[in-house]
XYZ file of C-alpha atoms in Angstrom:
743
model
C 66.100 -79.041 152.149
C 66.074 -78.474 156.184
C 65.996 -75.194 157.704
C 69.595 -75.597 159.077
C 70.461 -75.045 155.577
C 69.301 -71.797 155.097
C 69.735 -69.918 158.726
C 73.354 -68.597 159.166
C 74.703 -68.502 162.318
C 75.701 -72.158 163.384
C 74.358 -73.212 166.697
C 72.134 -70.172 167.605
C 70.692 -70.339 164.109
C 68.986 -74.014 164.723
C 65.182 -74.060 164.714
C 62.789 -75.089 167.137
C 60.198 -76.524 165.455
C 56.224 -75.561 166.357
C 52.102 -76.868 165.653
C 50.406 -75.993 163.176
C 46.408 -76.123 163.455
C 44.096 -77.055 160.297
C 43.256 -74.323 158.825
C 40.376 -76.661 156.623
C 38.025 -77.519 159.018
C 36.336 -81.011 157.581
C 32.926 -81.730 160.019
C 30.475 -84.209 158.085
C 27.818 -85.929 159.562
C 25.680 -88.393 156.522
C 25.422 -87.138 153.298
C 22.388 -84.788 153.357
C 22.751 -84.094 157.109
C 23.909 -80.691 158.917
C 27.447 -79.523 158.530
C 29.057 -78.260 161.758
C 32.726 -76.162 162.028
C 34.566 -77.622 164.956
C 36.973 -76.524 166.575
C 40.768 -77.382 165.124
C 43.428 -79.322 166.463
C 46.712 -78.328 168.327
C 46.941 -74.848 169.986
C 49.964 -73.009 167.771
C 49.189 -71.482 164.111
C 48.344 -68.320 163.412
C 45.619 -66.344 165.182
C 44.457 -65.979 162.118
C 44.300 -69.438 161.381
C 43.203 -70.752 164.486
C 39.934 -67.990 164.703
C 39.019 -69.337 161.204
C 35.918 -71.322 160.246
C 35.158 -73.594 157.468
C 33.903 -70.937 154.304
C 30.726 -72.332 153.136
C 32.149 -73.050 149.511
C 34.371 -75.616 151.610
C 32.148 -77.661 153.256
C 30.480 -77.814 150.409
C 33.582 -79.753 148.539
C 33.997 -81.867 151.688
C 30.437 -83.098 151.147
C 31.307 -83.915 147.691
C 34.934 -85.723 148.560
C 32.863 -88.244 150.607
C 29.709 -88.609 148.206
C 30.528 -87.573 145.204
C 30.489 -90.722 142.291
C 33.490 -89.151 140.334
C 36.308 -87.386 141.964
C 35.663 -83.757 142.871
C 38.685 -81.300 142.980
C 38.142 -77.256 142.824
C 40.274 -75.646 141.029
C 42.183 -72.837 142.881
C 42.556 -70.867 139.559
C 40.043 -69.813 137.184
C 42.415 -71.580 134.617
C 46.074 -73.164 134.178
C 48.504 -70.578 134.052
C 49.386 -69.123 130.353
C 51.983 -71.074 128.803
C 51.617 -73.845 131.491
C 50.453 -77.095 130.995
C 47.928 -78.425 133.328
C 49.367 -80.788 135.520
C 46.250 -82.277 135.980
C 45.515 -82.884 132.172
C 49.086 -84.431 131.828
C 48.566 -86.931 134.132
C 52.639 -87.750 134.976
C 51.552 -89.318 138.390
C 47.847 -90.883 138.129
C 47.944 -91.702 141.543
C 50.759 -90.633 144.271
C 54.333 -91.329 143.474
C 56.356 -93.526 145.412
C 59.963 -93.308 145.742
C 62.981 -93.027 147.929
C 65.090 -89.756 148.732
C 68.677 -89.104 149.904
C 68.021 -86.507 152.583
C 67.099 -87.846 155.725
C 68.846 -90.869 155.474
C 72.316 -90.164 153.485
C 72.715 -86.592 154.250
C 74.161 -84.218 152.303
C 77.113 -86.577 151.130
C 75.643 -89.263 149.447
C 77.788 -90.632 146.058
C 77.558 -92.425 143.274
C 77.744 -95.784 145.412
C 76.009 -94.923 147.988
C 72.492 -94.178 145.767
C 73.358 -97.432 143.817
C 73.599 -99.718 147.015
C 70.257 -97.982 148.078
C 68.877 -98.506 144.209
C 69.877 -102.233 144.440
C 67.951 -102.456 148.079
C 64.867 -101.008 146.397
C 64.813 -103.918 144.500
C 66.466 -107.019 146.422
C 64.333 -105.731 149.645
C 60.690 -105.777 147.559
C 60.137 -101.759 147.788
C 60.441 -101.499 144.434
C 57.847 -103.823 143.029
C 56.173 -102.363 145.709
C 55.836 -99.187 143.706
C 59.045 -97.335 145.567
C 60.613 -97.069 142.538
C 62.127 -92.989 142.065
C 66.043 -92.757 143.320
C 65.868 -89.008 143.980
C 68.870 -87.154 144.731
C 68.344 -84.564 146.945
C 70.566 -81.123 147.941
C 73.634 -82.142 148.246
C 74.943 -84.109 144.418
C 76.071 -80.120 143.145
C 80.005 -79.869 142.769
C 81.403 -76.977 145.160
C 81.548 -74.909 142.300
C 77.809 -75.748 140.840
C 78.274 -74.356 137.324
C 80.842 -74.856 134.585
C 82.204 -71.569 133.078
C 79.776 -72.608 130.225
C 76.897 -72.477 132.684
C 76.108 -76.103 132.755
C 75.122 -77.900 135.985
C 77.655 -79.967 137.531
C 77.661 -83.204 140.058
C 80.677 -83.220 143.158
C 83.933 -84.620 140.789
C 84.719 -86.246 143.529
C 81.653 -87.882 144.552
C 80.356 -88.318 141.525
C 83.658 -89.109 139.219
C 81.474 -90.492 136.053
C 78.969 -87.587 136.225
C 74.731 -88.081 136.703
C 73.692 -89.382 133.515
C 75.986 -93.161 134.183
C 74.484 -92.846 137.562
C 70.682 -92.240 135.975
C 71.746 -95.099 133.466
C 72.293 -97.725 135.927
C 69.097 -96.778 137.986
C 66.520 -97.197 134.607
C 68.508 -100.483 134.328
C 67.112 -101.714 137.397
C 63.480 -100.687 136.629
C 63.596 -97.814 138.602
C 63.310 -94.087 137.697
C 65.822 -91.134 138.720
C 64.942 -87.642 140.309
C 67.248 -85.059 141.132
C 67.255 -81.380 143.151
C 67.732 -77.990 142.045
C 65.902 -74.330 143.697
C 64.001 -71.769 142.569
C 66.311 -68.934 143.394
C 69.440 -68.227 142.329
C 72.817 -69.437 144.305
C 73.928 -67.506 146.882
C 76.972 -69.160 148.272
C 76.801 -69.152 152.327
C 72.566 -68.941 151.374
C 71.733 -71.983 149.795
C 73.927 -75.082 147.852
C 72.397 -74.750 144.243
C 69.894 -72.402 142.618
C 68.438 -72.736 139.280
C 67.692 -68.966 138.967
C 68.367 -67.423 135.704
C 69.048 -70.795 134.389
C 65.932 -72.094 133.886
C 65.174 -73.538 130.614
C 69.383 -74.594 130.542
C 68.934 -76.325 133.373
C 65.284 -78.255 132.816
C 67.230 -79.074 129.186
C 69.812 -80.538 131.530
C 67.600 -82.574 133.531
C 66.105 -83.753 130.472
C 69.102 -84.527 128.940
C 70.509 -86.708 131.905
C 67.287 -88.204 131.337
C 65.763 -87.599 135.090
C 62.145 -88.441 135.234
C 61.611 -86.329 138.463
C 62.708 -82.684 140.154
C 62.480 -81.529 143.171
C 62.437 -77.601 143.241
C 63.557 -76.401 146.900
C 63.050 -72.555 147.673
C 66.277 -71.892 150.196
C 67.546 -69.525 147.475
C 64.575 -67.760 146.711
C 63.415 -66.866 150.104
C 67.102 -65.368 150.640
C 66.235 -63.552 147.234
C 62.668 -62.323 148.481
C 61.312 -63.962 145.141
C 57.615 -64.388 144.774
C 57.315 -68.283 144.729
C 54.494 -68.764 142.237
C 55.822 -66.340 139.823
C 59.285 -68.329 139.843
C 57.587 -71.771 140.057
C 55.312 -70.780 137.439
C 58.421 -70.390 135.096
C 60.388 -73.272 136.899
C 57.385 -75.146 135.077
C 56.838 -74.095 131.962
C 60.876 -74.749 131.433
C 60.690 -78.060 132.474
C 57.266 -78.791 130.469
C 59.023 -77.605 127.209
C 62.286 -78.929 127.641
C 64.767 -79.474 124.628
C 64.407 -83.064 125.029
C 60.352 -83.591 124.968
C 61.128 -85.338 128.376
C 57.945 -86.064 130.539
C 59.155 -84.880 134.404
C 57.301 -84.978 137.607
C 57.738 -81.807 139.449
C 58.238 -81.795 142.779
C 57.332 -78.245 144.010
C 59.384 -77.955 147.615
C 58.603 -74.865 149.150
C 59.579 -75.102 152.931
C 58.982 -72.237 154.284
C 56.412 -71.417 157.237
C 55.950 -69.122 159.760
C 57.021 -68.400 162.617
C 59.579 -71.965 162.449
C 61.440 -69.803 159.507
C 60.824 -66.347 160.765
C 57.857 -63.963 160.002
C 57.061 -64.278 156.198
C 54.310 -62.790 153.829
C 51.594 -65.673 153.586
C 52.316 -65.191 149.601
C 55.479 -66.648 150.341
C 55.287 -69.710 152.555
C 54.335 -72.822 152.065
C 50.319 -72.824 153.349
C 49.681 -71.145 150.145
C 51.404 -73.369 147.177
C 47.439 -74.559 147.173
C 46.395 -71.668 145.668
C 48.544 -72.020 142.470
C 50.687 -75.654 142.484
C 47.809 -77.997 141.422
C 48.170 -75.586 137.728
C 51.891 -76.632 137.767
C 52.847 -79.701 139.361
C 52.833 -83.269 140.160
C 52.807 -82.539 144.164
C 53.673 -79.417 146.559
C 54.611 -79.517 149.546
C 52.550 -78.251 152.138
C 54.204 -77.394 155.575
C 57.972 -77.425 156.365
C 60.471 -80.593 156.987
C 58.762 -83.221 159.084
C 61.924 -83.591 161.308
C 65.948 -83.386 161.265
C 68.462 -85.875 159.861
C 68.325 -88.733 161.760
C 65.747 -86.922 164.026
C 61.960 -87.051 162.993
C 59.293 -86.944 166.040
C 55.612 -87.616 166.170
C 54.251 -84.367 166.608
C 55.328 -82.880 163.726
C 54.652 -85.719 161.561
C 51.012 -85.008 162.934
C 51.855 -81.157 162.902
C 52.566 -82.004 158.999
C 49.698 -83.887 158.448
C 47.289 -81.209 159.976
C 48.844 -78.689 157.863
C 48.422 -80.755 155.000
C 44.887 -81.764 155.567
C 43.859 -77.888 155.302
C 42.704 -78.128 151.328
C 41.776 -81.581 150.491
C 39.867 -80.316 147.544
C 42.895 -79.399 145.401
C 44.159 -83.079 145.522
C 43.223 -85.343 142.751
C 44.526 -87.947 139.822
C 47.665 -86.020 138.756
C 48.086 -83.226 141.605
C 48.999 -83.916 145.248
C 49.177 -82.604 148.840
C 52.733 -83.359 149.932
C 53.474 -83.563 153.783
C 57.017 -84.486 153.683
C 58.612 -87.879 153.427
C 58.140 -90.983 155.330
C 60.164 -91.775 158.468
C 60.885 -95.291 159.947
C 64.054 -96.045 161.797
C 64.279 -92.429 162.270
C 63.053 -91.264 166.124
C 59.689 -92.745 166.243
C 58.251 -96.129 167.191
C 57.494 -98.752 164.855
C 53.388 -98.307 166.145
C 53.891 -94.392 164.785
C 55.857 -94.693 162.301
C 52.613 -97.065 161.352
C 50.284 -94.123 162.121
C 52.003 -91.981 159.593
C 52.200 -94.945 157.041
C 48.408 -94.217 157.794
C 47.905 -90.913 157.726
C 49.647 -90.567 154.607
C 47.866 -93.667 152.651
C 44.542 -91.321 153.726
C 45.955 -88.495 152.124
C 46.642 -89.136 149.420
C 50.121 -87.717 149.801
C 53.009 -89.335 147.512
C 55.138 -91.879 149.544
C 58.776 -91.165 149.308
C 61.121 -92.775 151.889
C 63.589 -90.394 153.774
C 65.317 -93.526 155.718
C 68.500 -95.641 154.207
C 66.608 -98.762 153.040
C 69.661 -100.868 153.412
C 69.282 -100.191 157.010
C 65.383 -100.488 157.538
C 64.096 -103.735 159.820
C 61.692 -106.481 158.348
C 58.703 -104.439 160.329
C 59.342 -101.285 158.454
C 59.723 -103.033 155.815
C 56.249 -105.350 156.244
C 54.748 -101.599 157.019
C 55.765 -99.404 154.064
C 54.867 -102.576 151.741
C 51.367 -103.571 152.976
C 49.148 -104.254 149.906
C 45.742 -103.085 151.479
C 47.202 -99.659 152.720
C 48.637 -98.854 149.503
C 45.704 -100.121 147.536
C 43.885 -97.083 149.628
C 47.123 -94.675 148.755
C 46.911 -95.829 145.440
C 43.317 -95.762 144.344
C 42.219 -94.186 141.152
C 39.924 -91.365 142.426
C 42.944 -89.806 144.195
C 40.660 -88.040 147.068
C 42.215 -86.869 149.772
C 40.746 -87.906 153.290
C 38.727 -85.160 155.361
C 38.130 -85.671 159.432
C 34.558 -86.328 160.273
C 33.756 -84.547 163.654
C 35.287 -82.794 165.899
C 38.999 -82.637 165.994
C 40.518 -83.796 168.912
C 42.848 -86.377 170.890
C 41.115 -89.146 169.429
C 39.587 -88.107 165.904
C 37.887 -90.057 162.756
C 39.072 -89.345 158.700
C 37.682 -90.687 156.139
C 38.428 -91.312 152.449
C 35.949 -92.131 149.099
C 37.453 -94.242 147.414
C 36.634 -95.158 143.639
C 34.348 -98.032 143.517
C 32.703 -96.096 146.421
C 33.638 -97.526 149.611
C 35.285 -95.873 152.494
C 39.076 -95.742 153.915
C 38.297 -94.961 157.645
C 41.122 -93.620 160.278
C 40.578 -93.995 163.832
C 43.613 -91.780 165.283
C 44.968 -92.108 168.506
C 46.890 -88.997 169.116
C 47.215 -89.484 173.064
C 48.628 -91.204 175.454
C 46.957 -94.114 176.316
C 44.814 -96.806 174.634
C 41.821 -96.481 173.619
C 38.284 -97.963 172.190
C 37.663 -95.467 168.990
C 33.994 -95.441 167.445
C 32.484 -94.214 164.447
C 29.182 -95.270 161.896
C 29.103 -95.814 158.670
C 26.513 -93.080 158.164
C 29.303 -90.736 159.619
C 31.404 -91.533 156.896
C 28.791 -91.441 154.069
C 27.723 -95.085 153.551
C 23.924 -96.400 154.046
C 22.382 -99.581 154.344
C 22.138 -102.305 157.169
C 25.091 -104.134 156.812
C 28.782 -103.138 155.968
C 32.074 -105.023 155.770
C 34.814 -104.332 157.813
C 38.227 -105.130 156.143
C 41.186 -104.049 158.564
C 44.159 -103.092 156.182
C 46.827 -103.729 158.876
C 45.955 -107.363 159.889
C 43.711 -108.539 156.778
C 40.822 -109.390 159.070
C 37.502 -108.843 157.677
C 34.516 -108.862 159.302
C 30.581 -107.661 159.299
C 29.002 -104.875 161.405
C 25.653 -103.039 161.704
C 26.779 -99.794 161.020
C 29.129 -98.920 164.237
C 32.981 -98.843 163.342
C 35.647 -99.565 166.197
C 39.171 -100.680 166.828
C 41.513 -100.783 169.881
C 44.004 -98.275 169.367
C 47.138 -97.986 170.987
C 48.769 -94.732 171.879
C 49.987 -92.903 168.880
C 48.341 -95.222 166.746
C 45.616 -95.503 164.133
C 43.194 -98.371 162.771
C 42.734 -98.154 158.940
C 39.676 -99.655 157.677
C 37.832 -100.258 153.931
C 34.229 -100.407 154.814
C 31.779 -100.942 152.653
C 27.767 -102.342 151.703
C 27.912 -105.910 152.670
C 25.378 -108.918 150.971
C 25.118 -112.671 150.673
C 25.082 -114.807 153.739
C 26.053 -112.932 157.136
C 29.479 -112.534 157.753
C 31.885 -112.741 160.932
C 30.427 -109.821 163.555
C 32.949 -107.037 163.937
C 33.970 -107.583 167.774
C 36.679 -105.663 169.013
C 39.112 -106.662 171.885
C 39.938 -103.782 173.536
C 43.740 -103.461 174.851
C 44.624 -104.064 178.314
C 44.075 -100.925 180.179
C 45.617 -99.945 183.648
C 42.964 -98.143 185.812
C 44.126 -97.921 189.114
C 46.802 -98.587 190.846
C 46.296 -99.626 194.623
C 43.514 -97.535 195.527
C 44.832 -94.332 192.791
C 43.634 -94.150 189.864
C 45.287 -93.932 186.479
C 44.193 -90.117 184.973
C 42.944 -90.493 181.542
C 45.381 -89.787 178.882
C 48.878 -91.129 181.024
C 50.854 -93.749 179.944
C 50.306 -96.193 182.706
C 53.418 -97.001 185.535
C 53.699 -99.275 188.244
C 56.025 -99.737 190.547
C 57.779 -103.294 192.287
C 55.199 -104.704 194.886
C 52.102 -102.441 193.579
C 49.069 -104.085 192.392
C 46.894 -103.241 189.333
C 43.761 -103.300 188.089
C 43.927 -104.230 184.902
C 40.384 -103.595 182.460
C 39.956 -104.958 179.102
C 36.264 -104.366 177.071
C 35.062 -106.189 174.810
C 32.178 -105.064 172.148
C 30.282 -106.713 169.459
C 29.357 -104.347 166.541
C 28.016 -106.863 164.153
C 24.831 -108.437 163.484
C 24.711 -111.661 165.327
C 25.657 -112.576 168.841
C 28.838 -114.069 169.842
C 29.404 -116.705 172.405
C 31.207 -118.063 175.191
C 33.673 -114.333 175.186
C 36.920 -114.942 177.492
C 39.962 -113.247 177.587
C 43.019 -114.308 179.444
C 45.750 -111.768 180.229
C 49.633 -112.156 180.349
C 52.440 -110.308 182.299
C 55.985 -110.758 182.555
C 57.162 -113.438 184.564
C 57.253 -113.499 188.473
C 53.844 -111.304 187.967
C 50.505 -112.685 189.027
C 46.879 -112.320 187.793
C 43.917 -113.003 189.662
C 40.645 -112.384 187.481
C 38.096 -109.864 189.031
C 34.926 -110.383 186.580
C 32.594 -113.405 185.328
C 32.236 -114.094 182.149
C 29.352 -114.094 180.065
C 27.751 -116.385 178.029
C 27.013 -114.193 175.155
C 27.762 -111.111 173.642
C 24.394 -109.630 171.772
C 25.112 -107.080 169.229
C 25.454 -103.290 170.047
C 26.811 -105.122 174.052
C 30.201 -104.708 175.849
C 31.363 -106.220 178.455
C 34.518 -105.709 180.862
C 36.889 -108.230 181.962
C 38.654 -107.041 185.196
C 41.654 -108.517 186.456
C 44.222 -107.767 189.626
C 47.943 -108.052 188.719
C 50.478 -108.000 191.177
C 54.271 -107.015 190.764
C 57.070 -108.393 193.089
C 59.187 -106.219 195.084
C 61.771 -107.449 193.281
C 60.134 -106.271 189.473
C 62.727 -104.731 186.787
C 62.184 -100.654 186.063
C 61.662 -100.511 182.544
C 59.055 -101.374 179.265
C 57.001 -104.024 179.949
C 53.768 -105.283 178.126
C 50.768 -106.789 178.880
C 49.220 -108.918 176.318
C 45.262 -110.546 176.711
C 44.000 -112.713 174.255
C 40.624 -112.615 173.569
C 38.393 -115.824 172.486
C 34.569 -116.598 171.112
C 32.250 -118.443 169.653
C 31.153 -117.664 166.057
C 28.562 -119.919 164.635
C 29.578 -121.548 161.621
C 33.191 -119.928 162.003
C 34.157 -121.301 165.575
C 36.101 -120.194 168.014
C 38.191 -116.975 167.141
C 40.874 -115.503 168.375
C 42.455 -111.577 169.022
C 45.262 -110.439 170.742
C 46.160 -106.825 171.872
C 49.050 -105.702 173.696
C 49.837 -102.278 175.748
C 52.958 -100.895 177.256
C 53.091 -100.293 180.726
C 56.538 -98.963 182.541
C 57.657 -99.601 185.844
C 59.165 -97.124 188.177
C 62.647 -96.703 188.878
C 63.027 -96.239 192.627
C 61.822 -93.119 193.581
C 64.493 -90.366 195.599
C 65.267 -90.535 198.895
C 66.657 -87.380 200.874
C 67.636 -84.099 199.400
C 67.888 -84.785 195.769
C 68.962 -83.045 192.616
C 66.239 -84.220 190.446
C 68.217 -83.471 187.025
C 70.432 -86.122 188.153
C 67.950 -88.778 189.109
C 66.704 -91.086 186.742
C 63.702 -89.998 185.413
C 60.614 -91.725 183.344
C 60.495 -90.686 180.234
C 61.692 -86.753 179.127
C 60.852 -85.404 175.421
C 61.817 -82.173 173.733
C 60.098 -80.269 171.014
C 63.384 -80.248 169.144
C 66.485 -82.635 169.937
C 66.672 -83.884 173.464
C 66.074 -82.895 177.536
C 69.800 -81.784 178.295
C 70.907 -82.508 181.853
C 72.946 -79.517 183.498
C 73.073 -77.929 179.975
C 70.737 -75.889 177.564
C 68.789 -78.362 175.202
C 71.512 -79.557 172.467
C 74.182 -79.382 175.097
C 76.652 -76.549 174.202
C 76.079 -73.968 176.541
C 75.651 -73.817 180.581
C 71.801 -73.303 181.974
C 71.964 -69.621 182.133
C 68.816 -67.149 182.602
C 68.987 -63.374 182.806
C 72.820 -63.494 182.403
C 72.653 -66.108 185.935
C 74.353 -69.872 185.393
C 72.530 -72.280 187.312
C 75.038 -75.348 187.803
C 71.976 -78.107 187.859
C 69.254 -78.489 185.774
C 67.241 -79.761 182.972
C 67.174 -77.695 179.258
C 64.459 -78.174 176.726
C 62.395 -77.160 173.664
C 58.476 -76.584 173.997
C 56.652 -78.594 174.106
C 58.304 -81.096 176.334
C 56.952 -83.330 179.274
C 59.802 -84.545 181.566
C 58.615 -87.499 183.932
C 59.625 -88.522 187.370
C 58.545 -91.612 189.721
C 58.077 -90.130 193.144
C 56.472 -93.003 194.770
C 54.764 -90.292 197.214
C 58.092 -90.265 198.708
C 58.944 -86.676 198.433
C 57.209 -83.312 200.268
C 58.648 -80.191 198.092
C 60.026 -79.577 195.037
C 61.959 -76.143 194.378
C 63.153 -74.766 190.830
C 63.470 -71.989 188.621
C 62.009 -71.791 185.367
C 62.762 -69.670 182.427
C 63.910 -69.224 178.622
C 67.542 -69.801 178.369
C 70.342 -66.618 176.838
C 70.657 -68.764 174.472
C 67.654 -67.332 172.729
C 69.181 -64.082 172.210
C 71.740 -65.175 169.891
C 68.522 -66.496 167.154
C 66.731 -63.139 167.242
C 63.883 -61.174 168.623
C 61.330 -63.925 167.288
C 59.621 -66.367 169.401
C 61.374 -67.513 173.001
C 57.779 -67.714 174.725
C 56.644 -70.687 176.605
C 54.515 -71.739 180.008
C 55.970 -74.120 182.956
C 53.513 -76.512 185.108
C 54.738 -78.978 187.710
C 51.849 -81.655 187.558
C 51.317 -84.716 190.210
C 49.016 -87.147 189.379
C 47.368 -85.283 186.392
C 47.113 -82.288 188.907
C 48.570 -78.875 188.199
C 50.644 -78.115 191.465
C 52.259 -74.953 189.444
C 51.529 -73.014 186.531
C 53.564 -70.220 185.505
C 51.887 -68.459 183.077
C 53.448 -66.786 179.656
C 56.939 -66.471 180.313
C 59.201 -64.333 178.008
C 62.857 -64.709 177.164
C 62.871 -61.205 180.049
C 61.064 -63.116 182.626
C 61.985 -66.062 184.958
C 59.891 -67.797 187.715
C 60.163 -69.335 191.044
C 59.017 -72.751 191.578
C 58.346 -74.240 195.144
C 55.786 -76.877 195.331
C 54.211 -79.419 198.031
C 54.548 -82.980 196.511
C 52.853 -85.257 199.969
C 51.098 -88.064 198.469
C 51.950 -87.440 194.509
C 53.172 -90.772 192.521
C 54.001 -89.211 189.456
C 55.125 -85.709 188.886
C 55.308 -84.057 185.214
C 57.794 -81.462 184.333
C 55.877 -79.161 181.222
C 56.999 -76.877 179.217
C 54.243 -75.349 176.726
C 54.717 -73.160 173.662
C 52.794 -70.579 174.728
C 50.429 -70.836 171.869
C 52.812 -69.321 168.828
C 54.553 -72.382 168.080
C 57.885 -73.552 169.300
C 60.328 -71.351 167.434
C 63.494 -70.673 169.436
C 61.540 -71.990 172.774
C 64.688 -73.016 174.808
C 63.679 -73.522 178.145
C 65.336 -74.555 181.927
C 64.511 -76.109 184.937
C 67.212 -74.759 186.925
C 68.432 -75.816 190.424
C 65.644 -78.675 190.228
C 65.563 -79.912 193.708
C 63.686 -82.414 195.572
C 63.450 -83.260 199.530
C 62.298 -86.656 199.444
């Protein structure tokens, strides 16, 4: 259940999500070599978490996660809690469970018919066959009067006129399992929709009597009643395991409370503390707040939840798993971003629960969800969770030890431009001279001499299964790079930027091809395809062969017609090469490029000019209104008729094409933050031209504003950037007021 359902107060009560820094730093070189603590990724966790380095004991666990011949799981407690059988001993879910949940896709107003429709779709669309077999009712199934006079829970009598037992029977008849939702606290009208506090055994018996197979237990009522999660969850777990029917029921412990996202709470009440007790009583436990809002899942929050989930891999294992929240195809992310979420969740040995309405999913989303090689990595019998190898940053390597001794390797690109990413077999804990490299997403099988590389798009991730090679030499591991715009005219494209071109421009595009195999490849060639009307001219000569350990760069001049249509465009590279015994092989790689709209002209209210792209940490940027669109832009009591309202972190990008000379604005926190409370509401503002900082506000609070007056001479691409000031995005509603450009 999201934060909106907990915090009262209407519009102003909506939180603004922040970033999280991993507390557990996982840095490992080869087995038996030096291990160091590296800076954590992301900048907005609690200061105590940010500054904490890896404890020696935890580093030892990281080594065991990569090198042990049998799963290594460090129990967080001396023994099982009294009266509660260990979840690990029961092994109700030996591998991470899979299923679907009502919340993100159907919201809180689902019905018997809509749930049956999704159950049908799970079967007909092949998801059940791929393992997604739990149909899970989240909050909203209960009646406005959740309990009868006798004290029994009751379903909404309008939406579930037959009660829940016939629905469960229908789900079971489809060969599926059924899940249900409650809360660990007492029902408090206005604070939460349902609570089991005071009724644990009664409710556990009722869920078992209805023949549910899984239960999710929230903590909205629990935090409203100021309860201790460990105490009440342990009591609920005992009731669940002692249910009168003796029915095995998966227990998903779902405390989503985090600070500062929810306000300030003691560490023991937060989701980030669940790892200390949950493995002894539950099959899974949430490790951070919700991954997004209904219908609005952002890639940055997927990364935030993954990072928080990665803090304690040592407590995951067969039968008990860290839970970073639900999968979110079609709810705000691109297909590439969702494939990255799937890659990370698979490597994390996370439960795979679809949050979207599966009846509406695209075939691409279905293909991602059901990919057999990816699922095999998630469902690996060892139950080991991936750890990061090397430093955190825009690009990272994560590795998961598999039951047969192979490694699942993730090459992650958090950034905004394509990259060729590289690691080594030794770095992921393998030894030898030859290695098979199986691409889980493309099914390509190659052989490497020890280097593992991939061309990874922005917000993308490569997923490989790597193991020792034997027998006859295989196909060399050749990485065909994605087309990358390196210059536009005489101007270099700053690293990390989405490339932008305009009608009449000529751009330099490069494709890097590298051979990490044991044998040479011959006559490598690259062809580049562009939109109709664009012209391509090769700038480099192809080599006759590409030796092991070598790379070649293929460069092209790409010219756009003056009439090039603004919007998204694609550059497609086809790389081919000869391999002895295998003929001529081909790889196709595609990169996105943005064709800019016309630049501003004259004295322009920039908020009324077409931007190239715009992001907001919460909801979407709003023109001439505070973010969310419910109130005028207002700072320190003064209302501004024009501007842009955003939430941190945010980037609004304009193409000004060297046609503008000046930018003026007033920046600060919107007065709407005062309706929420004293927490949060800190931000930084930067004006960036072609990668260079032209203005920096420093940290602003709700009581600060700054005047902006910037020289834009010679600037092609203008970015208006809002940061969270290092304390997360809670209540950071920021304004670019009176945003005017002289062009």
